[in-house]
C-alpha cells in the first residue's frame, strides 16, 4: 500500500506549486472578470456584474480593432515564419560539416530576449540614426527619411519581421530534424523516375513533413497570439492603435487604465480564441487529414 501511493507523495510538492502559481491565478482572474473593479476608484473588488464585462468587450470598438489587428498579425507571422523555416530547413538539412556549424549558429536569435530584440529593431529603424534607414537610404534615396514606425503599414510589417526573426530559428530546427529523418530511399526512387527538385519537394517532402507543419503552425499561432515584449518595446501599439493586438489591449486596460475586471474578461476572451485555434489544428493533426 505504501509503495502504491509513494509516487503521489513525491509528486505532491510539484503539484502544489503548480496549483499555487497557475491554477489559483486562473480561477482568481476568472472571478475578477465577473466583477466591476477599477483600481482608480477602489482597492477592493467591486460588485458582481456577471457577464457584463464580456458583453462590453463585444460592443467596444477598441476590442474589434485589436481583434482585426491580431488576426492580420497572427496570420502573417505564422505564414511567413513557417514558409521561411521550411526554406531554411531545406538549405541546412544537408549532411555537410560546415552546415552543422550554421545550424548551431542558427539558434542565436532565439536565445536573445524578445524585449532586447524589440529595442534593437527600434534603434535600427530610427530615421535619424538607424542602420536600416541608412542602408535603405543608400540604395533607395527617396526612402531615406521614411519614419518606419510612424506609418500603420510599415509599423505592422516591422512588428511581423521582429516576431519572424525571433521564432524562425526554433521553427527551422524543427523542420531540419524532420527533413533529416526522412528515408533517403524515397528520394533516390524519385530521382530515378526523373523528378526534379520542385516536384520532389511538393510531392514527397511536404506531404511527409505535414505533421511537423501542423505542430509548428499550432506553436507559432500560440506564440503569435501571446506576443507582448516586442510590441511594447517596438511600437507600443502604435501608431495610434494600429499594432494593438489583443494581448496588448489586455495590458492597457488592466495596467494603464486599471480596469481590472474588464482586463480580466479580455484576457479570457483571448484565451478562448487561442484554445479554439489549437483545437482546430489538433483535430486536423489527430485525423491526419491532408491539405488539398
CSV table of N, CA and C in Angstrom, one decimal, residues 59-223:
chain,number,residue,atom,x,y,z
A,59,UNK,N,-19.0,45.2,-27.6
A,59,UNK,CA,-19.5,46.5,-28.1
A,59,UNK,C,-18.5,47.6,-28.1
A,60,UNK,N,-17.2,47.2,-27.8
A,60,UNK,CA,-16.1,48.1,-27.7
A,60,UNK,C,-15.4,48.2,-29.0
A,61,UNK,N,-15.3,49.4,-29.7
A,61,UNK,CA,-14.6,49.5,-30.9
A,61,UNK,C,-13.1,49.1,-30.8
A,62,UNK,N,-12.5,49.4,-29.7
A,62,UNK,CA,-11.1,49.1,-29.4
A,62,UNK,C,-10.9,47.6,-29.5
A,63,UNK,N,-11.9,46.8,-28.9
A,63,UNK,CA,-11.7,45.4,-29.0
A,63,UNK,C,-11.8,44.9,-30.4
A,64,UNK,N,-12.7,45.3,-31.2
A,64,UNK,CA,-12.8,44.8,-32.6
A,64,UNK,C,-11.6,45.3,-33.4
A,65,UNK,N,-11.1,46.5,-33.1
A,65,UNK,CA,-9.8,46.9,-33.8
A,65,UNK,C,-8.7,45.9,-33.4
A,66,UNK,N,-8.6,45.6,-32.1
A,66,UNK,CA,-7.5,44.7,-31.7
A,66,UNK,C,-7.7,43.3,-32.2
A,67,UNK,N,-8.9,42.9,-32.3
A,67,UNK,CA,-9.2,41.6,-32.9
A,67,UNK,C,-8.8,41.5,-34.3
A,68,UNK,N,-9.0,42.5,-35.1
A,68,UNK,CA,-8.6,42.6,-36.5
A,68,UNK,C,-7.1,42.6,-36.6
A,69,UNK,N,-6.5,43.5,-35.8
A,69,UNK,CA,-5.0,43.6,-35.8
A,69,UNK,C,-4.4,42.3,-35.4
A,70,UNK,N,-5.0,41.6,-34.4
A,70,UNK,CA,-4.4,40.3,-34.0
A,70,UNK,C,-4.6,39.3,-35.1
A,71,UNK,N,-5.7,39.3,-35.9
A,71,UNK,CA,-5.9,38.3,-37.0
A,71,UNK,C,-4.8,38.6,-38.1
A,72,UNK,N,-4.7,39.8,-38.5
A,72,UNK,CA,-3.7,40.2,-39.5
A,72,UNK,C,-2.3,39.8,-39.1
A,73,UNK,N,-1.9,40.2,-37.9
A,73,UNK,CA,-0.6,39.9,-37.3
A,73,UNK,C,-0.3,38.5,-37.2
A,74,UNK,N,-1.3,37.7,-36.7
A,74,UNK,CA,-1.1,36.3,-36.4
A,74,UNK,C,-0.9,35.5,-37.8
A,75,UNK,N,-1.9,35.8,-38.7
A,75,UNK,CA,-1.8,35.1,-40.0
A,75,UNK,C,-0.5,35.3,-40.7
A,76,UNK,N,-0.2,36.6,-40.8
A,76,UNK,CA,1.1,37.0,-41.5
A,76,UNK,C,2.3,36.4,-40.8
A,77,UNK,N,2.4,36.5,-39.5
A,77,UNK,CA,3.5,36.0,-38.8
A,77,UNK,C,3.7,34.4,-38.9
A,78,UNK,N,2.5,33.7,-38.9
A,78,UNK,CA,2.6,32.3,-39.0
A,78,UNK,C,3.0,31.9,-40.4
A,79,UNK,N,2.3,32.5,-41.4
A,79,UNK,CA,2.6,32.1,-42.8
A,79,UNK,C,4.1,32.4,-43.2
A,80,UNK,N,4.6,33.6,-42.8
A,80,UNK,CA,5.9,34.0,-43.2
A,80,UNK,C,6.9,33.1,-42.4
A,81,UNK,N,6.7,32.9,-41.1
A,81,UNK,CA,7.7,32.1,-40.3
A,81,UNK,C,7.7,30.7,-40.8
A,82,UNK,N,6.6,30.0,-41.0
A,82,UNK,CA,6.6,28.6,-41.4
A,82,UNK,C,7.2,28.5,-42.8
A,83,UNK,N,6.8,29.4,-43.7
A,83,UNK,CA,7.4,29.3,-45.1
A,83,UNK,C,8.9,29.5,-45.1
A,84,UNK,N,9.4,30.5,-44.4
A,84,UNK,CA,10.8,30.8,-44.3
A,84,UNK,C,11.5,29.6,-43.6
A,85,UNK,N,10.9,29.1,-42.5
A,85,UNK,CA,11.5,28.0,-41.8
A,85,UNK,C,11.7,26.8,-42.7
A,86,UNK,N,10.8,26.5,-43.5
A,86,UNK,CA,10.9,25.3,-44.4
A,86,UNK,C,12.0,25.5,-45.4
A,87,UNK,N,12.1,26.8,-45.9
A,87,UNK,CA,13.2,27.1,-46.9
A,87,UNK,C,14.5,27.0,-46.2
A,88,UNK,N,14.7,27.5,-45.0
A,88,UNK,CA,15.9,27.4,-44.3
A,88,UNK,C,16.3,26.0,-44.0
A,89,UNK,N,15.3,25.2,-43.6
A,89,UNK,CA,15.5,23.8,-43.3
A,89,UNK,C,16.0,23.0,-44.6
A,90,UNK,N,15.4,23.3,-45.7
A,90,UNK,CA,15.9,22.7,-46.9
A,90,UNK,C,17.3,23.0,-47.2
A,91,UNK,N,17.8,24.2,-46.9
A,91,UNK,CA,19.1,24.6,-47.2
A,91,UNK,C,20.1,24.0,-46.1
A,92,UNK,N,19.7,23.8,-44.9
A,92,UNK,CA,20.6,23.4,-43.8
A,92,UNK,C,20.4,22.0,-43.4
A,93,UNK,N,19.7,21.2,-44.2
A,93,UNK,CA,19.5,19.8,-43.8
A,93,UNK,C,20.4,18.9,-44.6
A,94,UNK,N,21.4,19.5,-45.2
A,94,UNK,CA,22.4,18.7,-45.9
A,94,UNK,C,23.4,18.1,-45.0
A,95,UNK,N,24.0,16.9,-45.3
A,95,UNK,CA,25.0,16.3,-44.4
A,95,UNK,C,26.4,16.8,-44.8
A,96,UNK,N,26.7,18.0,-44.4
A,96,UNK,CA,28.0,18.6,-44.6
A,96,UNK,C,28.5,19.3,-43.3
A,97,UNK,N,29.8,19.3,-43.2
A,97,UNK,CA,30.4,19.7,-41.9
A,97,UNK,C,30.1,21.2,-41.6
A,98,UNK,N,30.3,22.1,-42.6
A,98,UNK,CA,30.1,23.5,-42.4
A,98,UNK,C,28.6,23.8,-42.1
A,99,UNK,N,27.7,23.0,-42.7
A,99,UNK,CA,26.3,23.3,-42.4
A,99,UNK,C,25.9,23.0,-41.0
A,100,UNK,N,26.6,22.0,-40.4
A,100,UNK,CA,26.3,21.7,-39.0
A,100,UNK,C,26.7,22.9,-38.1
A,101,UNK,N,27.8,23.6,-38.5
A,101,UNK,CA,28.1,24.8,-37.7
A,101,UNK,C,27.1,25.9,-37.9
A,102,UNK,N,26.5,26.0,-39.1
A,102,UNK,CA,25.5,27.0,-39.4
A,102,UNK,C,24.2,26.7,-38.6
A,103,UNK,N,23.9,25.4,-38.4
A,103,UNK,CA,22.8,25.0,-37.6
A,103,UNK,C,22.9,25.4,-36.2
A,104,UNK,N,24.2,25.3,-35.7
A,104,UNK,CA,24.4,25.7,-34.3
A,104,UNK,C,24.3,27.3,-34.1
A,105,UNK,N,24.8,28.0,-35.1
A,105,UNK,CA,24.7,29.5,-35.1
A,105,UNK,C,23.2,29.9,-35.2
A,106,UNK,N,22.4,29.1,-35.8
A,106,UNK,CA,21.0,29.5,-36.1
A,106,UNK,C,20.2,29.8,-34.9
A,107,UNK,N,20.6,29.2,-33.7
A,107,UNK,CA,19.8,29.3,-32.5
A,107,UNK,C,20.1,30.7,-31.8
A,108,UNK,N,21.1,31.4,-32.2
A,108,UNK,CA,21.4,32.7,-31.5
A,108,UNK,C,20.3,33.6,-31.4
A,109,UNK,N,19.6,34.0,-32.5
A,109,UNK,CA,18.5,34.9,-32.4
A,109,UNK,C,17.4,34.5,-31.4
A,110,UNK,N,17.2,33.2,-31.3
A,110,UNK,CA,16.1,32.6,-30.4
A,110,UNK,C,16.6,32.8,-29.0
A,111,UNK,N,17.9,32.8,-28.7
A,111,UNK,CA,18.4,32.9,-27.3
A,111,UNK,C,18.3,34.3,-26.8
A,112,UNK,N,18.1,35.3,-27.6
A,112,UNK,CA,18.1,36.7,-27.2
A,112,UNK,C,16.7,37.0,-26.6
A,113,UNK,N,16.7,38.0,-25.7
A,113,UNK,CA,15.5,38.4,-25.0
A,113,UNK,C,14.6,39.1,-26.0
A,114,UNK,N,13.3,38.8,-26.1
A,114,UNK,CA,12.4,39.5,-27.1
A,114,UNK,C,12.3,41.0,-26.8
A,115,UNK,N,12.4,41.4,-25.6
A,115,UNK,CA,12.4,42.8,-25.3
A,115,UNK,C,13.6,43.5,-25.8
A,116,UNK,N,14.8,42.8,-25.7
A,116,UNK,CA,16.0,43.4,-26.2
A,116,UNK,C,16.0,43.5,-27.7
A,117,UNK,N,15.4,42.4,-28.3
A,117,UNK,CA,15.3,42.4,-29.8
A,117,UNK,C,14.4,43.6,-30.3
A,118,UNK,N,13.3,43.8,-29.5
A,118,UNK,CA,12.4,44.9,-29.9
A,118,UNK,C,13.1,46.3,-29.8
A,119,UNK,N,13.8,46.5,-28.7
A,119,UNK,CA,14.6,47.8,-28.6
A,119,UNK,C,15.6,47.9,-29.7
A,120,UNK,N,16.3,46.8,-30.0
A,120,UNK,CA,17.4,46.8,-31.0
A,120,UNK,C,16.8,47.2,-32.4
A,121,UNK,N,15.6,46.6,-32.7
A,121,UNK,CA,15.0,46.9,-34.0
A,121,UNK,C,14.5,48.3,-34.0
A,122,UNK,N,14.0,48.8,-32.9
A,122,UNK,CA,13.6,50.2,-32.8
A,122,UNK,C,14.7,51.2,-33.1
A,123,UNK,N,15.9,50.9,-32.6
A,123,UNK,CA,17.0,51.8,-32.9
A,123,UNK,C,17.4,51.6,-34.4
A,124,UNK,N,17.4,50.4,-34.9
A,124,UNK,CA,17.8,50.2,-36.3
A,124,UNK,C,16.8,50.9,-37.3
A,125,UNK,N,15.5,51.0,-36.9
A,125,UNK,CA,14.5,51.6,-37.7
A,125,UNK,C,14.4,53.1,-37.5
A,126,UNK,N,15.1,53.7,-36.6
A,126,UNK,CA,15.1,55.1,-36.4
A,126,UNK,C,15.5,55.9,-37.6
A,127,UNK,N,14.7,56.8,-38.1
A,127,UNK,CA,15.0,57.5,-39.4
A,127,UNK,C,16.2,58.4,-39.3
A,128,UNK,N,16.7,58.8,-38.0
A,128,UNK,CA,17.8,59.7,-37.9
A,128,UNK,C,19.1,59.0,-37.8
A,129,UNK,N,19.2,57.9,-37.0
A,129,UNK,CA,20.5,57.3,-36.8
A,129,UNK,C,20.4,55.8,-37.0
A,130,UNK,N,19.3,55.2,-37.4
A,130,UNK,CA,19.1,53.8,-37.6
A,130,UNK,C,19.9,53.2,-38.7
A,131,UNK,N,20.5,52.0,-38.5
A,131,UNK,CA,21.3,51.4,-39.6
A,131,UNK,C,20.4,51.0,-40.8
A,132,UNK,N,19.2,50.6,-40.5
A,132,UNK,CA,18.3,50.1,-41.5
A,132,UNK,C,17.9,51.3,-42.5
A,133,UNK,N,17.6,52.5,-41.9
A,133,UNK,CA,17.3,53.6,-42.7
A,133,UNK,C,18.5,54.1,-43.5
A,134,UNK,N,19.7,53.9,-42.9
A,134,UNK,CA,21.0,54.3,-43.7
A,134,UNK,C,21.2,53.4,-44.8
A,135,UNK,N,21.0,52.1,-44.7
A,135,UNK,CA,21.2,51.1,-45.8
A,135,UNK,C,20.2,51.3,-46.9
A,136,UNK,N,18.9,51.4,-46.5
A,136,UNK,CA,17.8,51.6,-47.4
A,136,UNK,C,18.0,53.0,-48.2
A,137,UNK,N,18.4,54.0,-47.4
A,137,UNK,CA,18.6,55.3,-48.0
A,137,UNK,C,19.7,55.4,-49.0
A,138,UNK,N,20.7,54.5,-48.7
A,138,UNK,CA,21.9,54.5,-49.6
A,138,UNK,C,21.5,53.9,-51.0
A,139,UNK,N,20.7,52.8,-51.0
A,139,UNK,CA,20.3,52.2,-52.2
A,139,UNK,C,19.1,52.8,-52.8
A,140,UNK,N,18.2,53.3,-52.0
A,140,UNK,CA,16.9,53.9,-52.5
A,140,UNK,C,16.8,55.3,-51.8
A,141,UNK,N,17.4,56.3,-52.3
A,141,UNK,CA,17.4,57.7,-51.6
A,141,UNK,C,16.0,58.2,-51.3
A,142,UNK,N,15.0,58.0,-52.1
A,142,UNK,CA,13.7,58.5,-51.8
A,142,UNK,C,13.1,57.9,-50.4
A,143,UNK,N,13.6,56.8,-50.0
A,143,UNK,CA,13.2,56.2,-48.8
A,143,UNK,C,14.0,56.5,-47.6
A,144,UNK,N,15.0,57.4,-47.8
A,144,UNK,CA,15.9,57.7,-46.7
A,144,UNK,C,15.3,58.3,-45.4
A,145,UNK,N,14.3,59.1,-45.6
A,145,UNK,CA,13.7,59.8,-44.5
A,145,UNK,C,12.3,59.2,-44.0
A,146,UNK,N,12.0,57.9,-44.4
A,146,UNK,CA,10.8,57.3,-44.1
A,146,UNK,C,10.8,57.0,-42.6
A,147,UNK,N,9.7,57.4,-41.9
A,147,UNK,CA,9.5,57.0,-40.5
A,147,UNK,C,8.9,55.7,-40.4
A,148,UNK,N,9.6,54.6,-40.3
A,148,UNK,CA,9.1,53.3,-40.5
A,148,UNK,C,8.1,52.9,-39.4
A,149,UNK,N,8.3,53.4,-38.2
A,149,UNK,CA,7.3,53.1,-37.1
A,149,UNK,C,6.2,54.2,-37.0
A,150,UNK,N,6.2,55.1,-37.9
A,150,UNK,CA,5.2,56.2,-37.8
A,150,UNK,C,4.1,56.0,-38.8
A,151,UNK,N,4.2,54.9,-39.6
A,151,UNK,CA,3.2,54.6,-40.6
A,151,UNK,C,2.5,53.2,-40.2
A,152,UNK,N,1.2,53.2,-40.4
A,152,UNK,CA,0.4,52.0,-39.9
A,152,UNK,C,0.9,50.7,-40.6
A,153,UNK,N,1.2,50.8,-41.9
A,153,UNK,CA,1.5,49.6,-42.7
A,153,UNK,C,2.9,49.2,-42.4
A,154,UNK,N,3.9,50.1,-42.4
A,154,UNK,CA,5.3,49.8,-42.2
A,154,UNK,C,5.5,49.4,-40.7
A,155,UNK,N,4.8,50.0,-39.8
A,155,UNK,CA,4.9,49.6,-38.4
A,155,UNK,C,4.5,48.1,-38.2
A,156,UNK,N,3.4,47.7,-38.9
A,156,UNK,CA,2.9,46.3,-38.8
A,156,UNK,C,3.9,45.4,-39.4
A,157,UNK,N,4.5,45.8,-40.6
A,157,UNK,CA,5.5,45.0,-41.3
A,157,UNK,C,6.7,44.8,-40.4
A,158,UNK,N,7.1,45.9,-39.7
A,158,UNK,CA,8.3,45.8,-38.8
A,158,UNK,C,8.0,44.9,-37.7
A,159,UNK,N,6.8,45.0,-37.1
A,159,UNK,CA,6.5,44.1,-36.0
A,159,UNK,C,6.5,42.6,-36.4
A,160,UNK,N,5.9,42.4,-37.5
A,160,UNK,CA,5.9,41.0,-38.0
A,160,UNK,C,7.3,40.5,-38.3
A,161,UNK,N,8.1,41.4,-38.8
A,161,UNK,CA,9.5,41.0,-39.1
A,161,UNK,C,10.3,40.6,-37.8
A,162,UNK,N,10.0,41.4,-36.8
A,162,UNK,CA,10.7,41.1,-35.5
A,162,UNK,C,10.3,39.7,-35.0
A,163,UNK,N,9.0,39.5,-35.0
A,163,UNK,CA,8.5,38.2,-34.5
A,163,UNK,C,9.0,37.0,-35.3
A,164,UNK,N,9.0,37.2,-36.6
A,164,UNK,CA,9.6,36.2,-37.5
A,164,UNK,C,11.1,36.0,-37.2
A,165,UNK,N,11.8,37.0,-37.0
A,165,UNK,CA,13.2,36.9,-36.7
A,165,UNK,C,13.5,36.2,-35.4
A,166,UNK,N,12.6,36.4,-34.4
A,166,UNK,CA,12.8,35.7,-33.1
A,166,UNK,C,12.5,34.2,-33.2
A,167,UNK,N,11.4,33.8,-33.9
A,167,UNK,CA,10.9,32.4,-33.9
A,167,UNK,C,11.4,31.6,-35.1
A,168,UNK,N,12.0,32.2,-36.1
A,168,UNK,CA,12.5,31.5,-37.3
A,168,UNK,C,13.5,30.4,-36.9
A,169,UNK,N,14.5,30.7,-36.0
A,169,UNK,CA,15.5,29.6,-35.7
A,169,UNK,C,14.8,28.4,-35.1
A,170,UNK,N,13.9,28.6,-34.1
A,170,UNK,CA,13.3,27.5,-33.5
A,170,UNK,C,12.5,26.6,-34.5
A,171,UNK,N,11.7,27.3,-35.3
A,171,UNK,CA,10.9,26.6,-36.3
A,171,UNK,C,11.8,25.9,-37.3
A,172,UNK,N,12.8,26.5,-37.7
A,172,UNK,CA,13.8,25.9,-38.7
A,172,UNK,C,14.4,24.7,-38.2
A,173,UNK,N,14.8,24.7,-36.9
A,173,UNK,CA,15.4,23.5,-36.3
A,173,UNK,C,14.4,22.3,-36.2
A,174,UNK,N,13.1,22.6,-36.0
A,174,UNK,CA,12.1,21.6,-36.0
A,174,UNK,C,12.0,20.9,-37.4
A,175,UNK,N,12.0,21.8,-38.5
A,175,UNK,CA,11.9,21.2,-39.8
A,175,UNK,C,13.2,20.5,-40.2
A,176,UNK,N,14.3,21.0,-39.8
A,176,UNK,CA,15.6,20.4,-40.1
A,176,UNK,C,15.6,19.0,-39.6
A,177,UNK,N,15.1,18.8,-38.3
A,177,UNK,CA,15.1,17.5,-37.7
A,177,UNK,C,14.2,16.6,-38.5
A,178,UNK,N,13.0,17.1,-38.9
A,178,UNK,CA,12.1,16.3,-39.6
A,178,UNK,C,12.6,15.9,-41.0
A,179,UNK,N,13.2,16.8,-41.7
A,179,UNK,CA,13.6,16.5,-43.1
A,179,UNK,C,14.8,15.6,-43.0
A,180,UNK,N,15.7,15.7,-42.1
A,180,UNK,CA,16.9,14.8,-42.0
A,180,UNK,C,16.5,13.4,-41.6
A,181,UNK,N,15.3,13.3,-41.0
A,181,UNK,CA,14.8,11.9,-40.6
A,181,UNK,C,14.0,11.2,-41.7
A,182,UNK,N,13.8,11.9,-42.8
A,182,UNK,CA,13.0,11.2,-43.9
A,182,UNK,C,13.9,10.2,-44.6
A,183,UNK,N,13.2,9.1,-45.0
A,183,UNK,CA,14.0,8.0,-45.7
A,183,UNK,C,14.6,8.4,-47.0
A,184,UNK,N,15.9,8.1,-47.1
A,184,UNK,CA,16.6,8.5,-48.4
A,184,UNK,C,16.2,7.7,-49.6
A,185,UNK,N,15.7,6.5,-49.3
A,185,UNK,CA,15.3,5.6,-50.5
A,185,UNK,C,14.2,6.3,-51.3
A,186,UNK,N,13.3,7.0,-50.7
A,186,UNK,CA,12.2,7.6,-51.4
A,186,UNK,C,12.7,8.7,-52.4
A,187,UNK,N,13.7,9.4,-52.0
A,187,UNK,CA,14.3,10.5,-52.8
A,187,UNK,C,15.1,9.8,-54.0
A,188,UNK,N,15.8,8.7,-53.7
A,188,UNK,CA,16.5,8.0,-54.7
A,188,UNK,C,15.6,7.5,-55.8
A,189,UNK,N,14.5,6.9,-55.3
A,189,UNK,CA,13.5,6.4,-56.3
A,189,UNK,C,12.9,7.6,-57.2
A,190,UNK,N,12.6,8.7,-56.5
A,190,UNK,CA,12.1,9.8,-57.3
A,190,UNK,C,13.1,10.4,-58.3
A,191,UNK,N,14.4,10.4,-57.9
A,191,UNK,CA,15.4,10.8,-58.8
A,191,UNK,C,15.6,9.9,-60.0
A,192,UNK,N,15.4,8.6,-59.8
A,192,UNK,CA,15.5,7.6,-60.9
A,192,UNK,C,14.3,7.8,-61.8
A,193,UNK,N,13.2,8.2,-61.3
A,193,UNK,CA,12.0,8.4,-62.1
A,193,UNK,C,12.0,9.8,-62.8
A,194,UNK,N,13.0,10.6,-62.6
A,194,UNK,CA,13.2,11.8,-63.3
A,194,UNK,C,12.5,13.0,-62.7
A,195,UNK,N,12.2,12.9,-61.4
A,195,UNK,CA,11.6,14.1,-60.7
A,195,UNK,C,12.6,15.1,-60.4
A,196,UNK,N,12.2,16.4,-60.7
A,196,UNK,CA,13.1,17.5,-60.3
A,196,UNK,C,12.9,17.9,-58.9
A,197,UNK,N,13.7,18.9,-58.5
A,197,UNK,CA,13.7,19.3,-57.0
A,197,UNK,C,12.4,19.9,-56.6
A,198,UNK,N,11.7,20.6,-57.5
A,198,UNK,CA,10.4,21.2,-57.1
A,198,UNK,C,9.4,20.1,-57.0
A,199,UNK,N,9.3,19.2,-57.9
A,199,UNK,CA,8.4,18.0,-57.8
A,199,UNK,C,8.7,17.2,-56.6
A,200,UNK,N,9.9,17.0,-56.3
A,200,UNK,CA,10.3,16.2,-55.1
A,200,UNK,C,9.8,16.9,-53.8
A,201,UNK,N,9.9,18.2,-53.8
A,201,UNK,CA,9.5,18.9,-52.6
A,201,UNK,C,8.0,18.8,-52.4
A,202,UNK,N,7.2,19.1,-53.4
A,202,UNK,CA,5.8,19.2,-53.3
A,202,UNK,C,5.1,17.8,-53.2
A,203,UNK,N,5.7,16.8,-53.8
A,203,UNK,CA,5.1,15.5,-53.8
A,203,UNK,C,5.7,14.5,-52.8
A,204,UNK,N,6.9,14.8,-52.3
A,204,UNK,CA,7.5,13.9,-51.3
A,204,UNK,C,7.7,14.6,-50.0
A,205,UNK,N,8.6,15.6,-50.0
A,205,UNK,CA,9.0,16.3,-48.7
A,205,UNK,C,7.8,16.9,-48.0
A,206,UNK,N,7.1,17.7,-48.6
A,206,UNK,CA,6.0,18.4,-48.0
A,206,UNK,C,4.9,17.5,-47.4
A,207,UNK,N,4.4,16.5,-48.2
A,207,UNK,CA,3.4,15.6,-47.6
A,207,UNK,C,4.0,14.8,-46.4
A,208,UNK,N,5.3,14.4,-46.4
A,208,UNK,CA,5.9,13.6,-45.4
A,208,UNK,C,6.1,14.4,-44.1
A,209,UNK,N,6.3,15.7,-44.2
A,209,UNK,CA,6.5,16.5,-43.0
A,209,UNK,C,5.3,17.3,-42.6
A,210,UNK,N,4.1,16.9,-43.2
A,210,UNK,CA,2.9,17.5,-42.8
A,210,UNK,C,2.6,17.5,-41.3
A,211,UNK,N,2.8,16.4,-40.6
A,211,UNK,CA,2.5,16.5,-39.1
A,211,UNK,C,3.4,17.6,-38.5
A,212,UNK,N,4.7,17.7,-38.9
A,212,UNK,CA,5.5,18.7,-38.3
A,212,UNK,C,5.0,20.1,-38.7
A,213,UNK,N,4.5,20.3,-39.9
A,213,UNK,CA,4.0,21.6,-40.3
A,213,UNK,C,2.8,21.9,-39.4
A,214,UNK,N,1.9,21.0,-39.1
A,214,UNK,CA,0.8,21.2,-38.3
A,214,UNK,C,1.2,21.6,-36.9
A,215,UNK,N,2.1,20.8,-36.3
A,215,UNK,CA,2.6,21.1,-35.0
A,215,UNK,C,3.3,22.5,-34.9
A,216,UNK,N,4.1,22.8,-35.9
A,216,UNK,CA,4.8,24.1,-36.0
A,216,UNK,C,3.7,25.2,-36.1
A,217,UNK,N,2.7,25.0,-36.9
A,217,UNK,CA,1.6,26.0,-37.0
A,217,UNK,C,0.9,26.2,-35.7
A,218,UNK,N,0.6,25.1,-35.0
A,218,UNK,CA,0.0,25.3,-33.7
A,218,UNK,C,0.8,26.1,-32.7
A,219,UNK,N,2.1,25.8,-32.7
A,219,UNK,CA,3.0,26.5,-31.8
A,219,UNK,C,3.2,28.0,-32.2
A,220,UNK,N,3.4,28.2,-33.5
A,220,UNK,CA,3.6,29.6,-33.9
A,220,UNK,C,2.3,30.4,-33.7
A,221,UNK,N,1.1,29.8,-33.9
A,221,UNK,CA,-0.1,30.5,-33.7
A,221,UNK,C,-0.2,31.0,-32.2
A,222,UNK,N,0.1,30.0,-31.3
A,222,UNK,CA,0.1,30.3,-29.9
A,222,UNK,C,1.1,31.4,-29.5
A,223,UNK,N,2.3,31.3,-30.1
A,223,UNK,CA,3.4,32.3,-29.8
A,223,UNK,C,3.0,33.7,-30.3
